[in-house]
CSV table of C-alpha atoms and ligand atoms in Angstrom, one decimal:
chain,number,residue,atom,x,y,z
A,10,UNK,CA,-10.2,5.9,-18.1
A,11,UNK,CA,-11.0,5.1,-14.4
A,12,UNK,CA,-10.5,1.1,-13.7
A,13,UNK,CA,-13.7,1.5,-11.5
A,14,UNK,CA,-15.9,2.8,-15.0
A,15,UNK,CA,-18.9,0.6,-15.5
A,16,UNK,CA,-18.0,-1.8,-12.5
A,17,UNK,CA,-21.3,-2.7,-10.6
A,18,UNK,CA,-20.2,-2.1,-6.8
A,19,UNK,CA,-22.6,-3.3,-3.9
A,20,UNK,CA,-21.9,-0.9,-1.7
A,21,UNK,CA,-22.8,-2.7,2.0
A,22,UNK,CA,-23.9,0.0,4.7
A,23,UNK,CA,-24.0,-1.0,8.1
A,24,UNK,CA,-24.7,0.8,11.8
A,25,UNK,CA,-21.3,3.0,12.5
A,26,UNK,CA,-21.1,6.9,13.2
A,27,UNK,CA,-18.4,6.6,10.0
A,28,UNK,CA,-21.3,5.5,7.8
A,29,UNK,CA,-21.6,9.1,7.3
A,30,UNK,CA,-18.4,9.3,5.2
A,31,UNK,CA,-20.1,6.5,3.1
A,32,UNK,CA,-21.9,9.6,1.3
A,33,UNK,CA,-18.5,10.9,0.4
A,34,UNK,CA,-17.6,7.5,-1.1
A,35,UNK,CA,-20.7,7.1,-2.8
A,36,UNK,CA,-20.0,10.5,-4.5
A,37,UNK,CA,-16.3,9.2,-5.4
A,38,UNK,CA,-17.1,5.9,-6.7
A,39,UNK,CA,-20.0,7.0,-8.7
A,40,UNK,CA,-17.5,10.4,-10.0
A,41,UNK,CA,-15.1,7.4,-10.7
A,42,UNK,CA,-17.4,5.9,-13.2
A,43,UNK,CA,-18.9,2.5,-11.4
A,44,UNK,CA,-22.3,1.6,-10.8
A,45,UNK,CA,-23.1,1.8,-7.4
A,46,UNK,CA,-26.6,0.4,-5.2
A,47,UNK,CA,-26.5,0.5,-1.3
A,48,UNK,CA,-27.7,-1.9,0.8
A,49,UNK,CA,-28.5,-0.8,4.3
A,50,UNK,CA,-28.7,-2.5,7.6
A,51,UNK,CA,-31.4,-1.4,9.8
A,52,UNK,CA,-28.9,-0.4,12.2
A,53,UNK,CA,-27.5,1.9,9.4
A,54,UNK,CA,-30.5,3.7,9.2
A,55,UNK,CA,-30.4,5.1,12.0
A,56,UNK,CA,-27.2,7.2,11.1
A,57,UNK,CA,-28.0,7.8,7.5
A,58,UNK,CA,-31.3,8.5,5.7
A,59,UNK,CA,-31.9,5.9,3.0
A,60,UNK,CA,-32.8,8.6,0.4
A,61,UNK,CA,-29.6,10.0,0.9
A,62,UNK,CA,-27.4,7.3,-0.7
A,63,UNK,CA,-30.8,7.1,-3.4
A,64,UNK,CA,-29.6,9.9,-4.4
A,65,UNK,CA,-26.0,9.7,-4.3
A,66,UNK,CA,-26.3,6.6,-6.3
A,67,UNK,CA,-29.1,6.8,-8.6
A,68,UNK,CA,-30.5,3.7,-7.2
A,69,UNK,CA,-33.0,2.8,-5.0
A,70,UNK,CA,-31.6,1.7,-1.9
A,71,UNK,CA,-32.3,-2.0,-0.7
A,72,UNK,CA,-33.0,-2.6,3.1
A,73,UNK,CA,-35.0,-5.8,3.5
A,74,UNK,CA,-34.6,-9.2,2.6
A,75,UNK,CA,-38.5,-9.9,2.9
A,76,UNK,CA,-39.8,-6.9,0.9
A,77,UNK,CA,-41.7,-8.9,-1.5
A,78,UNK,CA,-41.4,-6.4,-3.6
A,79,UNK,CA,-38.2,-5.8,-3.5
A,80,UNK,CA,-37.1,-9.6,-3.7
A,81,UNK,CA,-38.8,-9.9,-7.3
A,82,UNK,CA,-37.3,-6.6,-8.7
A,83,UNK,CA,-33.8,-7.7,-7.1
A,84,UNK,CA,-33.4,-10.0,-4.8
A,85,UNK,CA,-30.7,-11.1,-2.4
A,86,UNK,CA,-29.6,-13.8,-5.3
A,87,UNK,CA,-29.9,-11.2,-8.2
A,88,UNK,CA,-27.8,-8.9,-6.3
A,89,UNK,CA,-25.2,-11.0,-5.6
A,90,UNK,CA,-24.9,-11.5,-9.4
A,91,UNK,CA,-24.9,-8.3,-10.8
A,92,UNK,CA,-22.3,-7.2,-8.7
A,93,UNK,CA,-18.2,-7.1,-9.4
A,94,UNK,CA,-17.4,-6.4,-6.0
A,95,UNK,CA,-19.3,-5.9,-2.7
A,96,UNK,CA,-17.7,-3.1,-0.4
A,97,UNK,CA,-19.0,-2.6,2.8
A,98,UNK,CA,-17.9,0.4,4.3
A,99,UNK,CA,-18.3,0.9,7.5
A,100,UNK,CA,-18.3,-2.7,9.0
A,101,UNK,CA,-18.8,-3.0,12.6
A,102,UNK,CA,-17.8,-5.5,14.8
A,103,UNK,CA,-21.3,-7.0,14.8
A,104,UNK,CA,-21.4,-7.2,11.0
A,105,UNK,CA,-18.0,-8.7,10.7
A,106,UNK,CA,-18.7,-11.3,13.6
A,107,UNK,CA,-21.7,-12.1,11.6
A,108,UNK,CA,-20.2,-12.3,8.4
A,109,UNK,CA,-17.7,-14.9,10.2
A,110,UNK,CA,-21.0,-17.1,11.1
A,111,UNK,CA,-22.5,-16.6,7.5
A,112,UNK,CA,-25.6,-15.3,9.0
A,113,UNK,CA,-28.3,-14.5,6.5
A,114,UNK,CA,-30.7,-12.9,8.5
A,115,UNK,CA,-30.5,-9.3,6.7
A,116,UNK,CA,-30.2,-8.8,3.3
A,117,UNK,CA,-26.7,-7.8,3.3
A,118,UNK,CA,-25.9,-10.7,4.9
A,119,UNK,CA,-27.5,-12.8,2.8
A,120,UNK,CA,-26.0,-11.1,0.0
A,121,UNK,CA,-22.3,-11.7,1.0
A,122,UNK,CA,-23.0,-15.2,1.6
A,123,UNK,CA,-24.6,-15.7,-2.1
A,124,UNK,CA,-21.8,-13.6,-3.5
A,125,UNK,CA,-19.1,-15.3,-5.7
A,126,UNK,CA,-17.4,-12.0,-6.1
A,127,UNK,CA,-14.5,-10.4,-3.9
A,128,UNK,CA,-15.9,-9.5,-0.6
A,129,UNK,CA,-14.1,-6.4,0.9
A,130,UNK,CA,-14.2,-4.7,4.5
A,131,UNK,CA,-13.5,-1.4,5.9
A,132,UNK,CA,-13.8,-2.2,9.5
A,133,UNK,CA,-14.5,1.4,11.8
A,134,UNK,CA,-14.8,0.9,15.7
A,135,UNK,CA,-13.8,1.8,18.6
A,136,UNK,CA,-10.3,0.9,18.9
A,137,UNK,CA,-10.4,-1.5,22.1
A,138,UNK,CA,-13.5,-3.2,19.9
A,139,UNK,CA,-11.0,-3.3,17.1
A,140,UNK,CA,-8.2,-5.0,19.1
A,141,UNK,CA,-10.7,-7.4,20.9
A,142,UNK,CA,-9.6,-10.9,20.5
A,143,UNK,CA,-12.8,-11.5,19.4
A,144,UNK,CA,-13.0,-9.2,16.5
A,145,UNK,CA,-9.3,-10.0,15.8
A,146,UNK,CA,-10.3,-13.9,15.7
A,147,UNK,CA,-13.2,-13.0,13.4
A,148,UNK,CA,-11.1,-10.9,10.7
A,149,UNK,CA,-8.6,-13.2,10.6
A,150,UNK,CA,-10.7,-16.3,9.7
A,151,UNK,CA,-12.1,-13.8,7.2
A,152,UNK,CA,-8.9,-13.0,6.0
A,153,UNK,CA,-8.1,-16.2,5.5
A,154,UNK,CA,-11.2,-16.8,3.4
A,155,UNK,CA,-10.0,-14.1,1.2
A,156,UNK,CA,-12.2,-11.3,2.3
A,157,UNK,CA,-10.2,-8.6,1.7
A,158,UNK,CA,-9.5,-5.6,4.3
A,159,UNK,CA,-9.1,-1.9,3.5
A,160,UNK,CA,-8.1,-0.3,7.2
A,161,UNK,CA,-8.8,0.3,10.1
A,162,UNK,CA,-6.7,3.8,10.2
A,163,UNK,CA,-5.2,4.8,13.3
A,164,UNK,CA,-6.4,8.2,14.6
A,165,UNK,CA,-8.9,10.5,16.8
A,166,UNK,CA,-12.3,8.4,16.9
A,167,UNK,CA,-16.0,10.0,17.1
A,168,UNK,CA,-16.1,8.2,21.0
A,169,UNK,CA,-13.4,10.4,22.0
A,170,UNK,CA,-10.5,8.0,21.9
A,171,UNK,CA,-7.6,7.5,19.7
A,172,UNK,CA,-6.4,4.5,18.3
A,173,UNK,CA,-6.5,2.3,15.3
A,174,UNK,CA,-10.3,1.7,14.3
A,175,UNK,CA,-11.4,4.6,12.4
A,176,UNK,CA,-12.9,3.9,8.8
A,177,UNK,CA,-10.2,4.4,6.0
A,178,UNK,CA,-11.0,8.1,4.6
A,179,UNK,CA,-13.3,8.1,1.0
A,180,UNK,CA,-10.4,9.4,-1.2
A,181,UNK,CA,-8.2,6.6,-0.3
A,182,UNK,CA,-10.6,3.9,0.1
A,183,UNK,CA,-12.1,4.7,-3.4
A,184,UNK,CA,-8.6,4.6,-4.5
A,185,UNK,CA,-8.2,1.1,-2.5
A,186,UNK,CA,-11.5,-0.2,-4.4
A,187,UNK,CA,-9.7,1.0,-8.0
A,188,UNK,CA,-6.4,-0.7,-7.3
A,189,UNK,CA,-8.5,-4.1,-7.1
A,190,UNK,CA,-9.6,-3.6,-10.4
A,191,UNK,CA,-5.6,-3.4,-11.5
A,192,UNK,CA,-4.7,-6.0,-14.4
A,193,UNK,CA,-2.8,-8.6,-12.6
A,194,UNK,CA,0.5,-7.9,-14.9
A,195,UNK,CA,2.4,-9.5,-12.1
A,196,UNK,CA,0.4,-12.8,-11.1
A,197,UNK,CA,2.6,-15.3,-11.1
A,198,UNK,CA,5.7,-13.4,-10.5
A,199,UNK,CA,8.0,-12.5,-7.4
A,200,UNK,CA,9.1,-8.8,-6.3
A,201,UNK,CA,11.6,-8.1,-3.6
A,202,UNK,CA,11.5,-4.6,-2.3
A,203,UNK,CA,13.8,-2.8,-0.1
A,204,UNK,CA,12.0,0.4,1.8
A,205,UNK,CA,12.9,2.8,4.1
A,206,UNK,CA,16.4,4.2,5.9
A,207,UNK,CA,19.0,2.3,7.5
A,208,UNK,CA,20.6,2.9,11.4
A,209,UNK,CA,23.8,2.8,11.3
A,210,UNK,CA,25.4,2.9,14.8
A,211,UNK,CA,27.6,5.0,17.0
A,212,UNK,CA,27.1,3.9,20.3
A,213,UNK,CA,24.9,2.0,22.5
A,214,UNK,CA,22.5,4.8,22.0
A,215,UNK,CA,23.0,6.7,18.9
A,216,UNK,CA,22.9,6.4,15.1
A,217,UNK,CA,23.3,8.0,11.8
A,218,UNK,CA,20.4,8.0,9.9
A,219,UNK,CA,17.9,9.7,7.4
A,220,UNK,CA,14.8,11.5,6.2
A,221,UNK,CA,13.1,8.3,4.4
A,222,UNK,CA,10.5,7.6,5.3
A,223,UNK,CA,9.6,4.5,3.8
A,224,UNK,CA,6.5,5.5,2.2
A,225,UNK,CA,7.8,4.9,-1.3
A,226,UNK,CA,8.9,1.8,-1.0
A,227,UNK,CA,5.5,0.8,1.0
A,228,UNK,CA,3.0,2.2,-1.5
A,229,UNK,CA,5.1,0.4,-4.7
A,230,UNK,CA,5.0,-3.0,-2.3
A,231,UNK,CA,0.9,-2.5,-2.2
A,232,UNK,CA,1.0,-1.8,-6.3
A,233,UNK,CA,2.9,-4.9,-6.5
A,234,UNK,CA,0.7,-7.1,-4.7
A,235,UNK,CA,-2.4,-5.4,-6.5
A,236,UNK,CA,-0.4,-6.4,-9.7
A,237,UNK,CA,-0.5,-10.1,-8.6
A,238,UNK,CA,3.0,-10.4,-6.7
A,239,UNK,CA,3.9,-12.7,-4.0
A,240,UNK,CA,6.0,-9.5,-2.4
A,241,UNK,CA,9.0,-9.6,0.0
A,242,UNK,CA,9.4,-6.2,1.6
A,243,UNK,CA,13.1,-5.8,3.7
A,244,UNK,CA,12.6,-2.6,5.2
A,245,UNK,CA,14.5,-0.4,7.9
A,246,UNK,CA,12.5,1.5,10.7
A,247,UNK,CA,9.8,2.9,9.8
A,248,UNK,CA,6.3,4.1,11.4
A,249,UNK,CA,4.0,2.5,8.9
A,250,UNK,CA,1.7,-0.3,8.8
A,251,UNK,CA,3.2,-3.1,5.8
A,252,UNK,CA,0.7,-4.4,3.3
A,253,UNK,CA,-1.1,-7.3,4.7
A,254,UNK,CA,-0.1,-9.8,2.1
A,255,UNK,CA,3.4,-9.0,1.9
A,256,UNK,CA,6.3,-11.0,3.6
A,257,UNK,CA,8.1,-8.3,5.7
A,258,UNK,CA,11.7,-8.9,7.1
A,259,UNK,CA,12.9,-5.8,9.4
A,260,UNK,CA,16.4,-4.8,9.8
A,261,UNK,CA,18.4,-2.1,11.0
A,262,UNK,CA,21.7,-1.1,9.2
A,263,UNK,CA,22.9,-1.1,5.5
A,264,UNK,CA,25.3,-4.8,6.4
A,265,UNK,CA,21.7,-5.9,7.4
A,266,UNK,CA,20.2,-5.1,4.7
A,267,UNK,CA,22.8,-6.4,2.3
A,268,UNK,CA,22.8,-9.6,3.9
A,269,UNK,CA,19.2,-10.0,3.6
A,270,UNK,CA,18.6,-8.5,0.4
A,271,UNK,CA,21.3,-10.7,-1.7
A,272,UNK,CA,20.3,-13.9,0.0
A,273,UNK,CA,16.9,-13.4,-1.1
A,274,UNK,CA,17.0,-11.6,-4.7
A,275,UNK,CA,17.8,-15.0,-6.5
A,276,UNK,CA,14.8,-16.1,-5.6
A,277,UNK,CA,12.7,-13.1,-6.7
A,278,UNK,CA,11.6,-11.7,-10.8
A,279,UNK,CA,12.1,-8.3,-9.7
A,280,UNK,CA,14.4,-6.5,-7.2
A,281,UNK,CA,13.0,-2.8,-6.8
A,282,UNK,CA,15.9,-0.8,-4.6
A,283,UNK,CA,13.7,2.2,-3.0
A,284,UNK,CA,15.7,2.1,0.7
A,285,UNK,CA,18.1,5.1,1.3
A,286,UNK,CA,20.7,3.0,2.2
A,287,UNK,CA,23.4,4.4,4.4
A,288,UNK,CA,26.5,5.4,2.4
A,289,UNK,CA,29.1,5.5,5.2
A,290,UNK,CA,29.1,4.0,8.5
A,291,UNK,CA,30.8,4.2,11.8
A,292,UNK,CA,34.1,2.2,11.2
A,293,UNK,CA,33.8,1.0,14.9
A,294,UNK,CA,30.8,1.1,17.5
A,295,UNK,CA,31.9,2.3,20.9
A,296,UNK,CA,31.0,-0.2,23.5
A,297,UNK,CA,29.6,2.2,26.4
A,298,UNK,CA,28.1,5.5,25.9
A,299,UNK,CA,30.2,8.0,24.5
A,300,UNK,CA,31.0,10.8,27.2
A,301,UNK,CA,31.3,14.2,26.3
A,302,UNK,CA,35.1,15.3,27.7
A,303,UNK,CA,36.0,16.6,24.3
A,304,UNK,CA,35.3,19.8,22.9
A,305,UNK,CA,35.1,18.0,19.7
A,306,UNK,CA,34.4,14.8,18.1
A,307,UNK,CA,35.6,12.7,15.2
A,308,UNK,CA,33.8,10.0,13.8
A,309,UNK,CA,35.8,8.3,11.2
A,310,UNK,CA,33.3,6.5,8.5
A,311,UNK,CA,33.7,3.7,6.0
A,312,UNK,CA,31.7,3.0,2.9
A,313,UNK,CA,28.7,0.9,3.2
A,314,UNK,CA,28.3,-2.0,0.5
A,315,UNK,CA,26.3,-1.1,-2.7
A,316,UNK,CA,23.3,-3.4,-2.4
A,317,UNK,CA,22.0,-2.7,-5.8
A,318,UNK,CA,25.1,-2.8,-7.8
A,319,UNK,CA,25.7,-6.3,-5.9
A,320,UNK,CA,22.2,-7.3,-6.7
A,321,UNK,CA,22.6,-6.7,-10.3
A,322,UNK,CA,25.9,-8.7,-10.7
A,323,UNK,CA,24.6,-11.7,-9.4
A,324,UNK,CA,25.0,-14.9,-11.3
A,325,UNK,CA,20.9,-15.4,-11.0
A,326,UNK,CA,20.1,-11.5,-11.0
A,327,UNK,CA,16.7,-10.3,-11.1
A,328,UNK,CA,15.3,-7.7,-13.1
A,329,UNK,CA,16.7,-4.7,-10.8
A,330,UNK,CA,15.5,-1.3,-10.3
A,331,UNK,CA,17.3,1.5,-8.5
A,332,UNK,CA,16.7,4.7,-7.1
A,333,UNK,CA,17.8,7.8,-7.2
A,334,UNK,CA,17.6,11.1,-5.1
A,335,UNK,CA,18.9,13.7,-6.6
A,336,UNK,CA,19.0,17.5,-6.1
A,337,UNK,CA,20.3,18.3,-9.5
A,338,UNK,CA,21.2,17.2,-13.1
A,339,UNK,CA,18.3,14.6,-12.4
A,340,UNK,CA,18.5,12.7,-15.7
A,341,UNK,CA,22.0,12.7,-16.4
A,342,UNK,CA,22.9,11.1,-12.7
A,343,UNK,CA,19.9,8.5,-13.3
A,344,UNK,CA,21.2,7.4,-16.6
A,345,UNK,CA,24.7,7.3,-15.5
A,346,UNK,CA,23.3,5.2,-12.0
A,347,UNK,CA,21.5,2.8,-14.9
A,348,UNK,CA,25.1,2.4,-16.6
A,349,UNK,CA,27.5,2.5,-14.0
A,350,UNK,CA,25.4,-0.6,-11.5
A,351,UNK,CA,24.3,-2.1,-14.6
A,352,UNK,CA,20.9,-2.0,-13.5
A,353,UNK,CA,17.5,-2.9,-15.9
A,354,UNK,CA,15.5,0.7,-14.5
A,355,UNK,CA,16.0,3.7,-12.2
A,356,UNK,CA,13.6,6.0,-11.0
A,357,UNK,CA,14.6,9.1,-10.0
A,358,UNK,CA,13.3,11.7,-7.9
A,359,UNK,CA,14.4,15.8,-6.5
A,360,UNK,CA,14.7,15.9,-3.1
A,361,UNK,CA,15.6,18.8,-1.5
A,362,UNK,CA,12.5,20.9,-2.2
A,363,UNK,CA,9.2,22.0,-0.8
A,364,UNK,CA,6.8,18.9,-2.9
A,365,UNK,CA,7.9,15.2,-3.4
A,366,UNK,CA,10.6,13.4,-2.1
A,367,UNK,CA,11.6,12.2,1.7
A,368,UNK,CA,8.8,12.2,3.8
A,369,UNK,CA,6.8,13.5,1.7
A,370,UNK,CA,3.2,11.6,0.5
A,371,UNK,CA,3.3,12.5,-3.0
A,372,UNK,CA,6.6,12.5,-5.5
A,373,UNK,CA,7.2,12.9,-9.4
A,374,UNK,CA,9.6,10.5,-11.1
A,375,UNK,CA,12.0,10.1,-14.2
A,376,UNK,CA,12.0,7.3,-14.7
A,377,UNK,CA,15.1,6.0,-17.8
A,378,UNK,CA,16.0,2.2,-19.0
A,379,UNK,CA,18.1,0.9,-21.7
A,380,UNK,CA,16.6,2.6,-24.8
A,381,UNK,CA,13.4,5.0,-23.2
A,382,UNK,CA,12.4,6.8,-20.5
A,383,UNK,CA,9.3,8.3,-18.9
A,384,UNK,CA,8.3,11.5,-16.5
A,385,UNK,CA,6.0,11.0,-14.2
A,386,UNK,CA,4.7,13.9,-12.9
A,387,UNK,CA,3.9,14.6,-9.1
A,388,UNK,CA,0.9,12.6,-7.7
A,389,UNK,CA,0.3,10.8,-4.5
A,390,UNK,CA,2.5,8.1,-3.8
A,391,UNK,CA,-0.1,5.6,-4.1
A,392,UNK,CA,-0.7,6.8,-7.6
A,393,UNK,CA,3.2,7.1,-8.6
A,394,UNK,CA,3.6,3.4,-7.4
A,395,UNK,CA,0.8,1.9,-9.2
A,396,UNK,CA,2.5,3.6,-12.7
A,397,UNK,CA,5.7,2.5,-12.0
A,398,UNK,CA,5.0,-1.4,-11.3
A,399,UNK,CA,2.6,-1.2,-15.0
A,400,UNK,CA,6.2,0.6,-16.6
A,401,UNK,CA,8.3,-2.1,-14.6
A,402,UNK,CA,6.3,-5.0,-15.2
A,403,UNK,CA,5.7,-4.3,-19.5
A,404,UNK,CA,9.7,-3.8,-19.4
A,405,UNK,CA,10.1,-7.0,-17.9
A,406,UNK,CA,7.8,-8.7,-19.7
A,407,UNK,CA,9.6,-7.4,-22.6
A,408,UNK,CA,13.0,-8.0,-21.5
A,409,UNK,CA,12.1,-11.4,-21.0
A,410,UNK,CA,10.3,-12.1,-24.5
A,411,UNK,CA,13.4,-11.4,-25.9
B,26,LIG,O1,24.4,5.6,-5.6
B,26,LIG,P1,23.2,6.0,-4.9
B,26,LIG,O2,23.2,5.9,-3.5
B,26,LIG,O3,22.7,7.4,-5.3
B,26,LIG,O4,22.0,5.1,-5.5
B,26,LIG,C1,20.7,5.0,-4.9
B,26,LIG,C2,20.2,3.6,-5.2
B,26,LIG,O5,21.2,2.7,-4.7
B,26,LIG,C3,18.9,3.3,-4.4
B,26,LIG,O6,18.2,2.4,-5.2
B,26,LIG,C4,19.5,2.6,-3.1
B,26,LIG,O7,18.5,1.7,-2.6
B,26,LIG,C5,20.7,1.9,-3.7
B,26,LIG,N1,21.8,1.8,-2.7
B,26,LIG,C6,22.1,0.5,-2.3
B,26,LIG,N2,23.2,0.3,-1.4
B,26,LIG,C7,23.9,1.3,-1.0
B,26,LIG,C8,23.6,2.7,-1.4
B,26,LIG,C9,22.5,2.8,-2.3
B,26,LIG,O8,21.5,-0.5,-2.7
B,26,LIG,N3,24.9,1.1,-0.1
C-alpha cells in the first residue's frame, strides 16, 4: 500500500507558469491514495482554472480567506488541522519571501502560519530569481525553521533560460511527498555512505577513472535521511546535487577515500560501501605532463586499499554493507564478497547491460546476508534505495537485539 493512502495533503497553489504541472501532481497524489484540497492564490488563478484542480481533487477548491462562507465550512484554522502535510507546489519567490515574514494576508498564507504540520516547498523561478540573495536568504531561514524543500531542478525554463529554478517534475515530487511519510526506522541512528568513482592520477592532467556515476549511492543517502539518519556522504566526483541534510566530504582518489572513510566509520551505526573504488592505481604520478615520444606507453599499477574489508575489521566496526558489480555468476560472487570481507550485507547488481547499473537511473539488486537474501527487481533508483535502507535497517535492528 502507498505511504501517501489516506494522508490529507493541502496542496498550496501559487502564481508560476509550472503551476500547470500541479494538475499532474494532483492526479498522482490523488492515484497514490491521499486526500488532496487546493488552495489557490489569486495570482494562481490566473494560470490555472480553479475548477480544474476541483476536479482533479474531488474538492472544492479554497481561494479566499474572507469568504464567509467558506470560513465556516473550513476555515484557515480547520484547514490547518485536517491536514498531514501542506505541499505547495509551485512556490514563487513572492510566496516564499512571504512565508519568511509569516504574512497572513491570503488564505494560504494564513494557513501555513496556523499549520503545526510539516511545511514543504517546491520553489519554480527563473533561475537568476532563484539564485538572488534575497530568495537564497529567505529559503535558508526557512530551512532552518524546518520547512522542508523539494527542488529547484536545473534545466530549460518556460522564460527561455536555463538554469536551476524549474519546479521538480510530478512523478518525482509525488514520490518526494511519499518518502516523508517513510517510518523513521533509522531516527536516532548514524549512516556513513561512500558514492561515486574515484580519480586516480597519472599526470598533472590525466586520470583513471570510471563509469559510476554516483547516483546509487546519492539516492540510498536521501532514503537514509528519510529513515531518520544523521548521514555522512564521502563521495568522489560526481555531477549531482547531495541531499540537503547530509554531511558531504569530497575527495578524489581511492587513498582519499580510505583515509576519510576509516576515520569516520567508528563513529557511524552503518557503513553502506556503494563507491566504485579504484582497484589499481598509478604506482607513481609523473610530475610534468607526459609527452608523447613513445610509440607506446606502460603504466605500471599497484593495488588500491580495500576500504570495506578494512571497515569491517575495525575494532569499533559498524554494521557494513558492500557492493558488488558483477557481470556474471551474480550471487555466488556476492555471497563469497559477504564471506571473504566479512561484511554484515552486499548488494549486488549486473552491470554490463542495456538496463540498471553505472550510470544508469534505475537498477535491480540481490541483495544476500548471513542466513537470507532478497531480489529486488529493477525500479528507479529512488525506489531501490528506499527498499534497501527498510532491508538494512530491520537486519540491523536485528543484529543488534541479539
Ligand atoms: O571486491 P570488489 O571491488 O568487487 O567489491 C566491491 C565493494 O568493495 C564495493 O562496496 C566497493 O565500495 C568496495 N571497495 C572498497 N575498496 C576498494 C575496492 C572496492 O571499499 N579498494
Amino acid at each position: 500500500m502507498s505511504r501517501l493512502a489516506e494522508k490529507s495533503i493541502i496542496l498550496g497553489v501559487t502564481g508560476g507558469i509550472a503551476a500547470y504541472k500541479t494538475c499532474d501532481l494532483t492526479r498522482q497524489l490523488i492515484q497514490a491514495g491521499a486526500c488532496v484540497r487546493v488552495v489557490m492564490t489569486r495570482a494562481a488563478t490566473s494560470f490555472v482554472a480553479p475548477l480544474t484542480f476541483q476536479a482533479l481533487s474531488g474538492n472544492p477548491v479554497h481561494l479566499d480567506l474572507l469568504d464567509t462562507e467558506e470560513e465556516s465550512a473550513m476555515g484557515h484554522i480547520s484547514l490547518a488541522r485536517w491536514a498531514d502535510l501542506v505541499l505547495i507546489a509551485p512556490a514563487t519567490a513572492d510566496f516564499i519571501a512571504k512565508l519568511r515574514l509569516g504574512l497572513a494576508g491570503e488564505l494560504l498564507g494564513a494557513i501555513c502560519l496556523a499549520a503545526e504540520v510539516p511545511i514543504v516547498l517546491a520553489p519554480a523561478m527563473n533561475r537568476a530569481m532563484w539564485s538572488n540573495p534575497a530568495t537564497q536568504e529567505n529559503v535558508a531561514s526557512l530551512s532552518a525553521r524546518g520547512v522542508r524543500l523539494l527542488g529547484p531542478a536545473d534545466g530549460a525554463q518556460a522564460c527561455g533560460e536555463s538554469g536551476l529554478g524549474r519546479m521538480m517534475e510530478p512523478t518525482d515530487l509525488c514520490r518526494a511527498v511519499e518518502e516523508f511519510f517513510a517510518d523513521k526506522t533509522l531516527d536516532g541512528h548514524s549512516v556513513l555512505v561512500s558514492a561515486g568513482p574515484t580519480r586516480e592520477p597519472i599526470d598533472p592532467v590525466r586520470y583513471l577513472t570510471n563509469r559510476s556515476s554516483g547516483k546509487m549511492g546519492y539516492a540510498l543517502a536521501q532514503a537514509a535521511i528519510n529513515a531518520g539518519a544523521k548521514v555522512t556522504l564521502v563521495s568522489g566526483p560526481v555531477f549531482l546535487a547531495p541531499p540537503k541534510e547530509a554531511t558531504l566530504v569530497n575527495v578524489e582518489t581511492a587513498a582519499d577515500m580510505f583515509e576519510v572513510v576509516t576515520g569516520l566509520a567508528p563513529q557511524h551505526d552503518i557503513y553502506i560501501g556503494t563507491a566504485a573504488v579504484a582497484d589499481y592505481t598509478p604506482a607513481a604520478v609523473a610530475e610534468g605532463k607526459i609527452k608523447k615520444h613513445h610509440e607506446a606507453l606502460d603504466i605500471r599499477l599497484t593495488r588500491t586499499r580495500d576500504i570495506l574489508a578494512a571497515v569491517a575489521r575495525l575494532p569499533k566496526k559498524p554494521f557494513t554493507v558492500g557492493f558488488a558489480a558483477e557481470t556474471d555468476h551474480l550471487e555466488s560472487y556476492a555471497r563469497e564478497k559477504l564471506e571473504r570481507k566479512g561484511l554484515d550485507m552486499v548488494a549486488a547488481n549486473r552491470v554490463g547491460q542495456s538496463q540498471g547499473g553505472f550510470d544508469s537511473d534505475e537498477n535491480a539488486l540481490w541483495v544476500v546476508w548471513p542466513g537470507g537474501e532478497l531480489q529486488l527487481p529493477m525500479a528507479s533508483k529512488q525506489q531501490i534505495a528506499t527498499q534497501l535502507i527498510e532491508l538494512i535497517s530491520d537486519n540491523y535492528r536485528a543484529k543488534n537485539s541479539t
